[in-house]
Amino acid sequence: MRIQKEPFGPLVAVHRLYIAKDEKVKGGARKARVDNPKKVLASSQGAGIWLGEPKAELYIVEGPENALNLLSCGSYFVVCAISANNMASLTIPDYVHTVKIVRDRDDAGEAAIKKAAAVYISQGLEVLEARITDYE
């Protein structure tokens, strides 16, 4: 997956994700059972995987799986920060007025959402928080 500092910006890194077909799971696919099924090639600090059509409302998620899930649910504008620590480091485009930070269900996600919310509120953005829920 292409990692950029901004939508339609130059490539700064690549996120490799190996997946495997698995009819037993919802969606029919899962991370492949190989060593290091996910890996970022080059530095991704301050950059993300930008998906969807640019809009005034942006969803920020930690991992690419969550980004793809949101994108498949509707016509969302989503950025995958790649890691919880990177969620507050993204450069939000000027046309975005609202960010919805979607955190994972872990301690790193909890801390990251608080830090990111503070950063984006200080930039004058409306910030809403959401959480990934359990699903089969």
PDB file of C-alpha atoms in Angstrom:
ATOM      1  CA  MET A   1       0.000   0.000   0.000  1.00  0.00           C
ATOM      2  CA  ARG A   2       1.223   3.483  -0.858  1.00  0.00           C
ATOM      3  CA  ILE A   3       2.306   5.729   2.065  1.00  0.00           C
ATOM      4  CA  GLN A   4       2.223   9.498   1.500  1.00  0.00           C
ATOM      5  CA  LYS A   5       2.434  12.681   3.582  1.00  0.00           C
ATOM      6  CA  GLU A   6      -0.761  13.939   1.910  1.00  0.00           C
ATOM      7  CA  PRO A   7      -3.448  12.622  -0.445  1.00  0.00           C
ATOM      8  CA  PHE A   8      -2.039  12.395  -3.982  1.00  0.00           C
ATOM      9  CA  GLY A   9       1.415  13.318  -2.643  1.00  0.00           C
ATOM     10  CA  PRO A  10       4.676  11.613  -3.544  1.00  0.00           C
ATOM     11  CA  LEU A  11       5.423   8.121  -2.309  1.00  0.00           C
ATOM     12  CA  VAL A  12       7.484   8.109   0.924  1.00  0.00           C
ATOM     13  CA  ALA A  13       7.173   4.441   1.946  1.00  0.00           C
ATOM     14  CA  VAL A  14       5.328   1.212   1.204  1.00  0.00           C
ATOM     15  CA  HIS A  15       3.255  -0.919   3.576  1.00  0.00           C
ATOM     16  CA  ARG A  16       3.431  -4.606   2.725  1.00  0.00           C
ATOM     17  CA  LEU A  17       0.543  -6.771   3.941  1.00  0.00           C
ATOM     18  CA  TYR A  18       0.297 -10.469   3.109  1.00  0.00           C
ATOM     19  CA  ILE A  19      -3.244 -11.806   3.129  1.00  0.00           C
ATOM     20  CA  ALA A  20      -4.651 -15.281   2.640  1.00  0.00           C
ATOM     21  CA  LYS A  21      -8.007 -16.471   1.418  1.00  0.00           C
ATOM     22  CA  ASP A  22     -10.027 -17.954   4.259  1.00  0.00           C
ATOM     23  CA  GLU A  23     -13.711 -18.695   3.736  1.00  0.00           C
ATOM     24  CA  LYS A  24     -14.140 -19.372   7.477  1.00  0.00           C
ATOM     25  CA  VAL A  25     -13.740 -15.708   8.415  1.00  0.00           C
ATOM     26  CA  LYS A  26     -15.980 -12.754   7.639  1.00  0.00           C
ATOM     27  CA  GLY A  27     -14.818 -11.120   4.447  1.00  0.00           C
ATOM     28  CA  GLY A  28     -13.128 -14.305   3.230  1.00  0.00           C
ATOM     29  CA  ALA A  29      -9.566 -13.193   3.981  1.00  0.00           C
ATOM     30  CA  ARG A  30      -7.146 -12.814   6.875  1.00  0.00           C
ATOM     31  CA  LYS A  31      -3.506 -11.921   7.469  1.00  0.00           C
ATOM     32  CA  ALA A  32      -1.342 -14.688   6.076  1.00  0.00           C
ATOM     33  CA  ARG A  33       0.323 -16.985   8.581  1.00  0.00           C
ATOM     34  CA  VAL A  34       3.876 -16.065   7.633  1.00  0.00           C
ATOM     35  CA  ASP A  35       6.712 -14.371   9.486  1.00  0.00           C
ATOM     36  CA  ASN A  36       6.069 -10.619   9.496  1.00  0.00           C
ATOM     37  CA  PRO A  37       2.797 -10.493   7.513  1.00  0.00           C
ATOM     38  CA  LYS A  38       2.861  -6.683   7.872  1.00  0.00           C
ATOM     39  CA  LYS A  39       5.911  -4.504   7.303  1.00  0.00           C
ATOM     40  CA  VAL A  40       6.580  -0.865   6.447  1.00  0.00           C
ATOM     41  CA  LEU A  41       9.405  -0.372   3.976  1.00  0.00           C
ATOM     42  CA  ALA A  42      11.063   3.022   4.706  1.00  0.00           C
ATOM     43  CA  SER A  43      10.097   5.671   7.273  1.00  0.00           C
ATOM     44  CA  SER A  44       6.395   6.435   7.594  1.00  0.00           C
ATOM     45  CA  GLN A  45       6.619   9.081  10.343  1.00  0.00           C
ATOM     46  CA  GLY A  46       4.042  11.809   9.657  1.00  0.00           C
ATOM     47  CA  ALA A  47       2.670   9.929   6.657  1.00  0.00           C
ATOM     48  CA  GLY A  48      -0.238   7.585   6.094  1.00  0.00           C
ATOM     49  CA  ILE A  49      -2.165   5.448   3.655  1.00  0.00           C
ATOM     50  CA  TRP A  50      -4.824   7.786   2.190  1.00  0.00           C
ATOM     51  CA  LEU A  51      -7.971   6.113   0.857  1.00  0.00           C
ATOM     52  CA  GLY A  52     -11.250   7.366  -0.588  1.00  0.00           C
ATOM     53  CA  GLU A  53     -12.331  10.644  -2.069  1.00  0.00           C
ATOM     54  CA  PRO A  54     -11.118  13.774  -0.226  1.00  0.00           C
ATOM     55  CA  LYS A  55     -13.894  15.346   1.837  1.00  0.00           C
ATOM     56  CA  ALA A  56     -14.288  17.796   4.704  1.00  0.00           C
ATOM     57  CA  GLU A  57     -14.635  14.852   7.113  1.00  0.00           C
ATOM     58  CA  LEU A  58     -11.619  12.562   7.592  1.00  0.00           C
ATOM     59  CA  TYR A  59     -11.436   9.269   9.490  1.00  0.00           C
ATOM     60  CA  ILE A  60      -8.063   8.493  11.081  1.00  0.00           C
ATOM     61  CA  VAL A  61      -7.391   4.843  11.897  1.00  0.00           C
ATOM     62  CA  GLU A  62      -4.345   2.956  13.097  1.00  0.00           C
ATOM     63  CA  GLY A  63      -4.097  -0.065  10.791  1.00  0.00           C
ATOM     64  CA  PRO A  64      -4.750  -0.697   7.104  1.00  0.00           C
ATOM     65  CA  GLU A  65      -7.320  -3.410   7.863  1.00  0.00           C
ATOM     66  CA  ASN A  66      -9.495  -0.890   9.712  1.00  0.00           C
ATOM     67  CA  ALA A  67      -9.042   1.660   6.925  1.00  0.00           C
ATOM     68  CA  LEU A  68     -10.182  -0.831   4.307  1.00  0.00           C
ATOM     69  CA  ASN A  69     -13.131  -1.894   6.454  1.00  0.00           C
ATOM     70  CA  LEU A  70     -14.319   1.710   6.818  1.00  0.00           C
ATOM     71  CA  LEU A  71     -13.844   2.370   3.128  1.00  0.00           C
ATOM     72  CA  SER A  72     -15.907  -0.695   2.258  1.00  0.00           C
ATOM     73  CA  CYS A  73     -18.773   0.558   4.474  1.00  0.00           C
ATOM     74  CA  GLY A  74     -19.352   3.735   2.503  1.00  0.00           C
ATOM     75  CA  SER A  75     -17.787   6.626   0.683  1.00  0.00           C
ATOM     76  CA  TYR A  76     -15.491   7.655   3.510  1.00  0.00           C
ATOM     77  CA  PHE A  77     -12.247   9.625   3.334  1.00  0.00           C
ATOM     78  CA  VAL A  78      -9.820   7.603   5.464  1.00  0.00           C
ATOM     79  CA  VAL A  79      -6.163   7.785   6.426  1.00  0.00           C
ATOM     80  CA  CYS A  80      -4.344   4.875   8.035  1.00  0.00           C
ATOM     81  CA  ALA A  81      -1.668   6.223  10.384  1.00  0.00           C
ATOM     82  CA  ILE A  82       0.061   2.799  10.333  1.00  0.00           C
ATOM     83  CA  SER A  83       0.797   2.932  14.069  1.00  0.00           C
ATOM     84  CA  ALA A  84      -0.807   4.408  17.164  1.00  0.00           C
ATOM     85  CA  ASN A  85       2.252   6.612  17.717  1.00  0.00           C
ATOM     86  CA  ASN A  86       1.815   8.206  14.286  1.00  0.00           C
ATOM     87  CA  MET A  87      -1.856   9.208  14.704  1.00  0.00           C
ATOM     88  CA  ALA A  88      -0.993  12.683  16.036  1.00  0.00           C
ATOM     89  CA  SER A  89       1.743  13.320  13.439  1.00  0.00           C
ATOM     90  CA  LEU A  90      -0.351  13.473  10.272  1.00  0.00           C
ATOM     91  CA  THR A  91      -0.647  16.692   8.283  1.00  0.00           C
ATOM     92  CA  ILE A  92      -4.375  17.226   7.810  1.00  0.00           C
ATOM     93  CA  PRO A  93      -5.339  18.879   4.483  1.00  0.00           C
ATOM     94  CA  ASP A  94      -6.772  22.423   4.692  1.00  0.00           C
ATOM     95  CA  TYR A  95     -10.168  21.362   3.302  1.00  0.00           C
ATOM     96  CA  VAL A  96     -10.765  18.959   6.219  1.00  0.00           C
ATOM     97  CA  HIS A  97     -12.849  20.458   9.036  1.00  0.00           C
ATOM     98  CA  THR A  98     -13.720  17.349  11.065  1.00  0.00           C
ATOM     99  CA  VAL A  99     -11.561  14.389  12.003  1.00  0.00           C
ATOM    100  CA  LYS A 100     -13.005  11.195  13.425  1.00  0.00           C
ATOM    101  CA  ILE A 101     -10.273   9.300  15.220  1.00  0.00           C
ATOM    102  CA  VAL A 102     -11.037   5.595  15.329  1.00  0.00           C
ATOM    103  CA  ARG A 103      -8.902   3.762  17.851  1.00  0.00           C
ATOM    104  CA  ASP A 104      -8.118   0.117  18.360  1.00  0.00           C
ATOM    105  CA  ARG A 105      -9.225  -1.651  21.514  1.00  0.00           C
ATOM    106  CA  ASP A 106      -5.871  -1.556  23.305  1.00  0.00           C
ATOM    107  CA  ASP A 107      -3.912   0.686  25.668  1.00  0.00           C
ATOM    108  CA  ALA A 108      -1.784   2.120  22.850  1.00  0.00           C
ATOM    109  CA  GLY A 109      -4.954   3.112  21.003  1.00  0.00           C
ATOM    110  CA  GLU A 110      -6.379   4.822  24.086  1.00  0.00           C
ATOM    111  CA  ALA A 111      -3.248   6.938  24.644  1.00  0.00           C
ATOM    112  CA  ALA A 112      -2.877   7.717  20.935  1.00  0.00           C
ATOM    113  CA  ILE A 113      -6.413   9.001  20.533  1.00  0.00           C
ATOM    114  CA  LYS A 114      -6.010  11.439  23.436  1.00  0.00           C
ATOM    115  CA  LYS A 115      -2.745  12.806  22.057  1.00  0.00           C
ATOM    116  CA  ALA A 116      -4.098  13.054  18.496  1.00  0.00           C
ATOM    117  CA  ALA A 117      -7.319  14.730  19.651  1.00  0.00           C
ATOM    118  CA  ALA A 118      -5.350  17.405  21.520  1.00  0.00           C
ATOM    119  CA  VAL A 119      -3.132  18.082  18.492  1.00  0.00           C
ATOM    120  CA  TYR A 120      -6.011  18.378  16.022  1.00  0.00           C
ATOM    121  CA  ILE A 121      -8.193  20.469  18.352  1.00  0.00           C
ATOM    122  CA  SER A 122      -5.253  22.882  18.715  1.00  0.00           C
ATOM    123  CA  GLN A 123      -5.286  23.174  14.892  1.00  0.00           C
ATOM    124  CA  GLY A 124      -8.919  24.292  14.991  1.00  0.00           C
ATOM    125  CA  LEU A 125     -10.429  21.022  13.787  1.00  0.00           C
ATOM    126  CA  GLU A 126     -13.585  19.457  15.153  1.00  0.00           C
ATOM    127  CA  VAL A 127     -12.541  16.118  16.659  1.00  0.00           C
ATOM    128  CA  LEU A 128     -14.781  13.134  17.286  1.00  0.00           C
ATOM    129  CA  GLU A 129     -13.691   9.818  18.733  1.00  0.00           C
ATOM    130  CA  ALA A 130     -14.824   6.308  17.882  1.00  0.00           C
ATOM    131  CA  ARG A 131     -13.725   2.789  18.749  1.00  0.00           C
ATOM    132  CA  ILE A 132     -13.424  -0.428  16.794  1.00  0.00           C
ATOM    133  CA  THR A 133     -15.930  -2.892  18.235  1.00  0.00           C
ATOM    134  CA  ASP A 134     -15.777  -6.640  18.478  1.00  0.00           C
ATOM    135  CA  TYR A 135     -17.059  -8.578  15.500  1.00  0.00           C
ATOM    136  CA  GLU A 136     -16.790 -12.127  14.209  1.00  0.00           C
TER     137      GLU A 136
END
